[in-house]
Tab-separated table of C-alpha atoms in Angstrom:
chain	number	residue	atom	x	y	z
A	18	MET	CA	2.771	-19.250	1.450
A	19	TYR	CA	0.284	-19.739	4.205
A	20	GLY	CA	1.274	-19.278	8.168
A	21	LEU	CA	-0.982	-19.934	10.857
A	22	ASN	CA	-0.555	-19.662	14.486
A	23	GLY	CA	3.321	-19.314	14.068
A	24	ALA	CA	6.236	-18.241	16.125
A	25	SER	CA	8.646	-15.616	14.766
A	26	ALA	CA	9.920	-16.276	11.331
A	27	THR	CA	11.310	-14.784	8.318
A	28	ALA	CA	10.691	-14.941	4.661
A	29	GLU	CA	13.903	-13.844	2.948
A	30	ASN	CA	15.347	-13.393	-0.531
A	31	ASN	CA	12.690	-15.307	-2.157
A	32	GLU	CA	10.929	-14.714	-5.612
A	33	ILE	CA	7.052	-15.133	-5.059
A	34	ALA	CA	5.306	-15.166	-8.168
A	35	TYR	CA	2.465	-16.648	-10.175
A	36	ASN	CA	0.608	-17.990	-7.170
A	37	GLY	CA	-3.166	-17.755	-6.251
A	38	GLY	CA	-6.503	-19.268	-7.362
A	39	THR	CA	-9.597	-17.274	-8.951
A	40	ARG	CA	-11.025	-14.205	-7.680
A	41	ASP	CA	-13.984	-16.145	-6.387
A	42	SER	CA	-11.992	-18.551	-4.304
A	43	GLY	CA	-12.873	-17.295	-0.994
A	44	GLY	CA	-10.881	-14.220	-0.763
A	45	SER	CA	-7.560	-15.840	0.636
A	46	THR	CA	-5.507	-16.488	-2.279
A	47	GLY	CA	-2.471	-14.628	-3.377
A	48	GLY	CA	1.345	-14.579	-2.872
A	49	THR	CA	1.428	-14.978	0.796
A	50	LYS	CA	-1.154	-15.043	3.716
A	51	ILE	CA	0.052	-14.802	7.262
A	52	VAL	CA	-2.591	-15.238	10.192
A	53	HIS	CA	-2.136	-15.371	13.962
A	54	SER	CA	1.313	-14.864	14.018
A	55	ARG	CA	1.810	-13.236	17.444
A	56	GLU	CA	5.504	-13.225	17.072
A	57	ARG	CA	6.981	-10.884	14.586
A	58	PHE	CA	6.743	-12.433	11.121
A	59	THR	CA	9.221	-10.750	8.614
A	60	PHE	CA	9.058	-10.394	4.772
A	61	HIS	CA	12.537	-9.183	3.716
A	62	ASN	CA	14.139	-8.413	0.511
A	63	ASN	CA	11.646	-10.573	-1.546
A	64	HIS	CA	10.606	-9.974	-5.043
A	65	VAL	CA	6.766	-10.447	-5.135
A	66	HIS	CA	4.950	-10.400	-8.367
A	67	HIS	CA	2.277	-11.618	-10.855
A	68	ASN	CA	0.193	-13.319	-8.036
A	69	ARG	CA	-3.682	-13.811	-8.274
A	70	GLY	CA	-4.678	-11.689	-5.237
A	71	PRO	CA	-2.403	-9.659	-2.815
A	72	GLY	CA	1.412	-9.726	-2.902
A	73	LEU	CA	2.399	-9.643	0.948
A	74	TRP	CA	-0.580	-10.228	3.436
A	75	CYS	CA	-0.852	-10.177	7.039
A	76	ASP	CA	-4.323	-10.856	7.883
A	77	PHE	CA	-5.594	-11.075	11.672
A	78	ASN	CA	-4.050	-10.213	14.844
A	79	ASN	CA	-0.265	-10.372	13.475
A	80	VAL	CA	2.753	-8.735	14.229
A	81	CYS	CA	4.395	-8.253	10.852
A	82	LEU	CA	7.412	-6.292	9.435
A	83	TYR	CA	7.668	-5.788	5.731
A	84	GLU	CA	11.083	-4.428	4.757
A	85	GLY	CA	13.100	-3.923	1.471
A	86	ASN	CA	10.804	-5.818	-0.863
A	87	LEU	CA	9.963	-5.148	-4.427
A	88	VAL	CA	6.188	-5.774	-4.963
A	89	GLU	CA	4.862	-5.356	-8.360
A	90	LEU	CA	1.956	-6.487	-10.809
A	91	ASN	CA	-0.023	-8.333	-8.372
A	92	GLU	CA	-3.580	-8.645	-9.228
A	93	HIS	CA	-5.002	-6.926	-5.979
A	94	VAL	CA	-3.013	-5.277	-3.171
A	95	GLY	CA	0.564	-5.218	-3.137
A	96	ILE	CA	1.407	-5.013	0.737
A	97	PHE	CA	-1.797	-5.762	2.732
A	98	HIS	CA	-1.669	-5.306	6.462
A	99	GLU	CA	-5.387	-6.422	7.638
A	100	TYR	CA	-7.272	-6.659	11.047
A	101	ASN	CA	-3.996	-6.345	12.956
A	102	ASN	CA	-5.008	-4.500	16.187
A	103	GLU	CA	-4.452	-6.646	19.306
A	104	GLY	CA	-1.727	-5.516	21.707
A	105	ASP	CA	1.106	-2.783	21.693
A	106	ASP	CA	3.325	-4.420	19.084
A	107	ARG	CA	3.643	-2.353	15.976
A	108	GLY	CA	3.082	-3.569	12.426
A	109	ILE	CA	6.299	-1.868	10.417
A	110	ILE	CA	6.105	-1.457	6.447
A	111	ARG	CA	9.228	0.316	5.517
A	112	ASP	CA	11.903	0.715	2.533
A	113	ASN	CA	9.728	-1.301	0.173
A	114	THR	CA	9.143	-0.457	-3.682
A	115	VAL	CA	5.363	-1.054	-4.567
A	116	ARG	CA	4.487	-0.543	-8.004
A	117	ASN	CA	1.702	-1.182	-10.535
A	118	ASN	CA	-0.477	-3.573	-8.299
A	119	GLY	CA	-4.263	-4.048	-8.821
A	120	THR	CA	-4.012	-5.403	-12.289
A	121	GLY	CA	-7.061	-7.673	-11.740
A	122	LEU	CA	-9.099	-4.496	-10.361
A	123	ILE	CA	-8.887	-2.271	-13.685
A	124	GLU	CA	-10.452	-3.557	-16.720
A	125	GLY	CA	-14.058	-4.485	-16.497
A	126	ALA	CA	-13.951	-4.669	-12.703
A	127	PRO	CA	-17.001	-3.388	-11.031
A	128	ALA	CA	-16.830	0.227	-9.479
A	129	ILE	CA	-16.640	-1.019	-6.052
A	130	ASP	CA	-13.583	-3.082	-6.635
A	131	LYS	CA	-11.770	0.186	-8.006
A	132	SER	CA	-12.609	2.198	-4.967
A	133	LEU	CA	-10.112	3.099	-1.883
A	134	SER	CA	-12.266	0.702	0.149
A	135	TRP	CA	-11.446	-2.245	-1.799
A	136	GLY	CA	-7.788	-1.765	-1.648
A	137	ALA	CA	-4.413	0.278	-2.829
A	138	ASN	CA	-0.748	-0.406	-3.789
A	139	LEU	CA	-0.094	-0.325	0.041
A	140	TYR	CA	-3.110	-0.874	2.078
A	141	VAL	CA	-3.650	-0.728	5.912
A	142	LYS	CA	-7.056	-1.939	6.727
A	143	GLU	CA	-8.971	-2.365	10.095
A	144	SER	CA	-5.722	-2.355	11.734
A	145	SER	CA	-4.019	-0.056	14.601
A	146	ASN	CA	-0.407	0.800	15.556
A	147	THR	CA	1.166	0.525	12.193
A	148	ASP	CA	4.062	2.611	10.993
A	149	VAL	CA	4.518	3.211	7.214
A	150	TYR	CA	7.826	4.845	6.206
A	151	GLY	CA	10.557	5.147	3.762
A	152	ASN	CA	8.544	3.246	0.656
A	153	THR	CA	8.372	4.160	-2.843
A	154	ILE	CA	5.090	3.841	-4.562
A	155	LEU	CA	5.075	3.692	-8.352
A	156	MET	CA	1.823	3.865	-10.587
A	157	ASP	CA	3.422	4.434	-14.113
A	158	GLU	CA	1.545	1.815	-15.765
A	159	VAL	CA	-1.655	0.449	-13.556
A	160	PRO	CA	-4.181	3.293	-12.654
A	161	TRP	CA	-4.647	2.272	-9.168
A	162	HIS	CA	-4.284	3.863	-5.665
A	163	GLY	CA	-1.200	4.752	-3.799
A	164	ILE	CA	-1.461	4.440	0.110
A	165	GLY	CA	-4.832	3.810	1.597
A	166	ILE	CA	-5.974	3.326	5.209
A	167	VAL	CA	-9.435	1.800	5.682
A	168	ASP	CA	-11.647	1.356	8.965
A	169	ASP	CA	-14.504	-0.863	8.427
A	170	ASN	CA	-15.550	-0.898	11.984
A	171	ARG	CA	-15.314	-4.641	12.426
A	172	SER	CA	-13.583	-4.153	15.740
A	173	GLY	CA	-14.354	-0.545	16.660
A	174	PRO	CA	-12.330	2.607	15.712
A	175	ILE	CA	-8.767	1.945	14.356
A	176	SER	CA	-6.042	4.135	16.147
A	177	ASN	CA	-2.422	5.217	15.926
A	178	ASN	CA	-1.498	4.579	12.250
A	179	ASN	CA	1.466	6.697	10.921
A	180	VAL	CA	2.365	7.053	7.408
A	181	ARG	CA	5.625	9.227	6.867
A	182	ASP	CA	8.549	9.857	4.601
A	183	ASN	CA	7.028	8.120	1.740
A	184	ALA	CA	7.257	8.755	-2.053
A	185	VAL	CA	4.384	8.448	-4.187
A	186	VAL	CA	4.574	8.902	-8.040
A	187	LYS	CA	1.253	8.623	-9.802
A	188	PRO	CA	1.533	10.127	-13.400
A	189	LEU	CA	-1.725	8.545	-14.410
A	190	VAL	CA	-5.123	10.315	-13.797
A	191	GLU	CA	-7.031	7.391	-12.509
A	192	GLY	CA	-6.925	6.786	-8.611
A	193	VAL	CA	-5.910	8.467	-5.608
A	194	ALA	CA	-2.261	9.330	-4.222
A	195	ALA	CA	-3.135	8.251	-0.733
A	196	GLY	CA	-6.306	8.709	1.805
A	197	ALA	CA	-7.870	7.472	4.915
A	198	ILE	CA	-11.398	6.531	5.038
A	199	GLY	CA	-13.922	4.584	7.095
A	200	ASP	CA	-17.083	4.053	9.086
A	201	THR	CA	-15.572	5.398	12.241
A	202	LEU	CA	-12.635	7.539	10.953
A	203	THR	CA	-12.773	11.081	12.827
A	204	ASP	CA	-9.468	11.949	14.116
A	205	VAL	CA	-6.141	12.405	12.454
A	206	SER	CA	-4.400	10.124	15.044
A	207	GLN	CA	-6.301	7.356	13.715
A	208	GLY	CA	-4.532	7.782	10.238
A	209	ARG	CA	-1.738	10.369	10.279
A	210	PHE	CA	0.158	11.087	7.120
A	211	GLU	CA	3.428	13.152	7.599
A	212	GLU	CA	6.136	14.496	5.373
A	213	ASN	CA	5.269	12.382	2.341
A	214	SER	CA	6.103	13.466	-1.216
A	215	TYR	CA	3.687	13.109	-3.920
A	216	SER	CA	4.336	13.471	-7.889
A	217	VAL	CA	0.736	13.692	-9.423
A	218	PRO	CA	-0.552	14.676	-12.878
A	219	ASP	CA	-1.483	18.269	-11.640
A	220	THR	CA	-1.541	20.362	-8.444
A	221	SER	CA	-4.864	21.161	-8.594
A	222	THR	CA	-7.069	18.184	-8.696
A	223	ALA	CA	-8.425	16.064	-5.617
A	224	TRP	CA	-5.874	13.274	-5.582
A	225	TRP	CA	-6.368	12.304	-1.814
A	226	ARG	CA	-9.225	11.196	0.233
A	227	TRP	CA	-10.223	11.682	3.929
A	228	GLY	CA	-13.549	11.200	6.057
A	229	SER	CA	-16.309	9.083	7.540
A	230	GLY	CA	-19.361	8.389	6.057
A	231	GLY	CA	-20.954	10.850	3.600
A	232	SER	CA	-20.752	10.565	-0.191
A	233	ALA	CA	-17.501	9.362	-1.900
A	234	THR	CA	-17.290	12.671	-3.745
A	235	ALA	CA	-17.364	14.772	-0.311
A	236	GLN	CA	-14.375	12.621	0.756
A	237	PHE	CA	-12.044	13.802	-2.246
A	238	ARG	CA	-9.360	16.394	-1.197
A	239	THR	CA	-7.254	18.795	-2.973
A	240	TRP	CA	-3.871	19.378	-1.645
A	241	VAL	CA	-4.899	22.383	0.336
A	242	GLN	CA	-7.722	20.643	1.562
A	243	TRP	CA	-5.527	17.433	2.737
A	244	GLN	CA	-3.111	19.642	4.362
A	245	ALA	CA	-6.095	21.583	6.103
A	246	ILE	CA	-7.378	18.622	7.686
A	247	PRO	CA	-4.338	18.504	8.813
A	248	GLN	CA	-2.450	15.772	6.833
A	249	ASP	CA	0.913	16.152	5.585
A	250	ALA	CA	1.680	19.792	6.647
A	251	SER	CA	5.290	19.529	5.852
A	252	GLY	CA	4.747	16.884	2.790
A	253	VAL	CA	5.473	18.041	-0.648
A	254	GLN	CA	3.358	17.878	-3.913
A	255	THR	CA	4.960	18.028	-7.421
A	256	VAL	CA	3.766	17.335	-10.771
A	257	ALA	CA	4.688	13.909	-12.096
A	258	LEU	CA	7.572	13.681	-14.699
A	259	ALA	CA	6.436	12.103	-17.954
A	260	THR	CA	6.902	8.598	-18.612
A	261	MET	CA	8.755	7.083	-21.574
A	262	GLN	CA	8.829	3.696	-22.684
A	263	GLY	CA	7.706	1.993	-19.513
A	264	SER	CA	10.642	4.239	-17.231
A	265	ILE	CA	10.053	6.993	-14.917
A	266	ARG	CA	12.044	9.024	-13.187
A	267	VAL	CA	12.063	9.156	-9.410
A	268	ALA	CA	14.490	11.411	-7.209
A	269	GLY	CA	17.029	11.296	-9.673
A	270	THR	CA	16.891	7.634	-10.241
A	271	GLU	CA	16.110	5.880	-13.682
A	272	CYS	CA	13.829	2.857	-12.910
A	273	PRO	CA	13.735	0.138	-15.601
A	274	PRO	CA	10.937	-0.993	-17.400
A	275	LEU	CA	8.558	-3.591	-16.087
A	276	SER	CA	9.865	-6.019	-18.695
A	277	ASP	CA	13.230	-5.909	-16.807
A	278	LYS	CA	13.308	-9.282	-14.688
A	279	ARG	CA	16.736	-8.800	-13.161
A	280	PRO	CA	16.446	-9.529	-9.497
A	281	GLN	CA	16.248	-6.764	-7.056
A	282	SER	CA	19.796	-6.551	-6.053
A	283	ALA	CA	20.540	-5.743	-9.710
A	284	ARG	CA	18.196	-2.643	-9.754
A	285	SER	CA	18.488	0.828	-8.306
A	286	ASP	CA	17.627	1.141	-4.324
A	287	ARG	CA	14.681	3.112	-5.338
A	288	CYS	CA	13.108	0.549	-8.030
C-alpha cells in the first residue's frame, strides 16, 4: 500500500502481510507507506505482519493516526512515523499492540542495523508534535527495541513529542526498552516520556537511552538515571515475568503464541 498527496482516507479492518521487496530496494518497501497526506490518514484495526520492511509507515509531512492495530513480525519497524514535522496537526499512535518486529535486523545484521538509530518496534523519527499513548509493546521472541524517538537533524531540532501510558514488556536481554537520541536532542520537551510501565529482565541494567552526541555507551541509562533526566517520573519498572511456550503474561492477560493466526477480534484486547 502506497499513498501520495492524498486527501483524508482510512485503511481499516485489513490484513496487510507478506509485502515488500529486498532490503536493498531503496528503503521504501514494506506493508504500507504514506507520503504527503496533509489531511489525516488513519490506520485502524488492521493486522499487519510478515512484511519485508516496516509494517505501518507515514513518511514526509503527513498527518497520521494509527489506532487499534496489531503489528507483529515485520522485518523492520512495526509502526514508523518519519519526517512529519510541518504544521500544528498531531500524529497520533494509540491503542495498538506492537510485538516482535525487527525480524530482519537481528541475525547476521550489521551493528548499525541493531542500534536505536536504525529503528524500534514503535519508532518516531525526525518528527514533531506526536502523541504516543495506550500502546502495548511486546518483545518476547525477537530481541529488538521497544519505543524510540530519534532526531537525525534533517530538518532542525524536533519538538513536542509525548510518549505516555504505554506498556513495554521486554523479557529478553538484547535491545532497549525505550529511548530518545539524536544530533540536536537536548531538552526533554523534544521527546517526553510520562507514566509508562516497563517490564524488563532486571531492575539494575541500563535498558533506556537518552542524549545528544557522545558515545553510544554514554547514552545508556538505568531506571534511576532515566528518571533523573527527568523521564517517566511517575513511571513503573518491574521484572518481566517468564515466558513459556511463546506466551507471556501482561497485566493479567494471557497472550496467545505467535503461531495463533486468529484475527485480532478473536484475541485479547492487550494482544
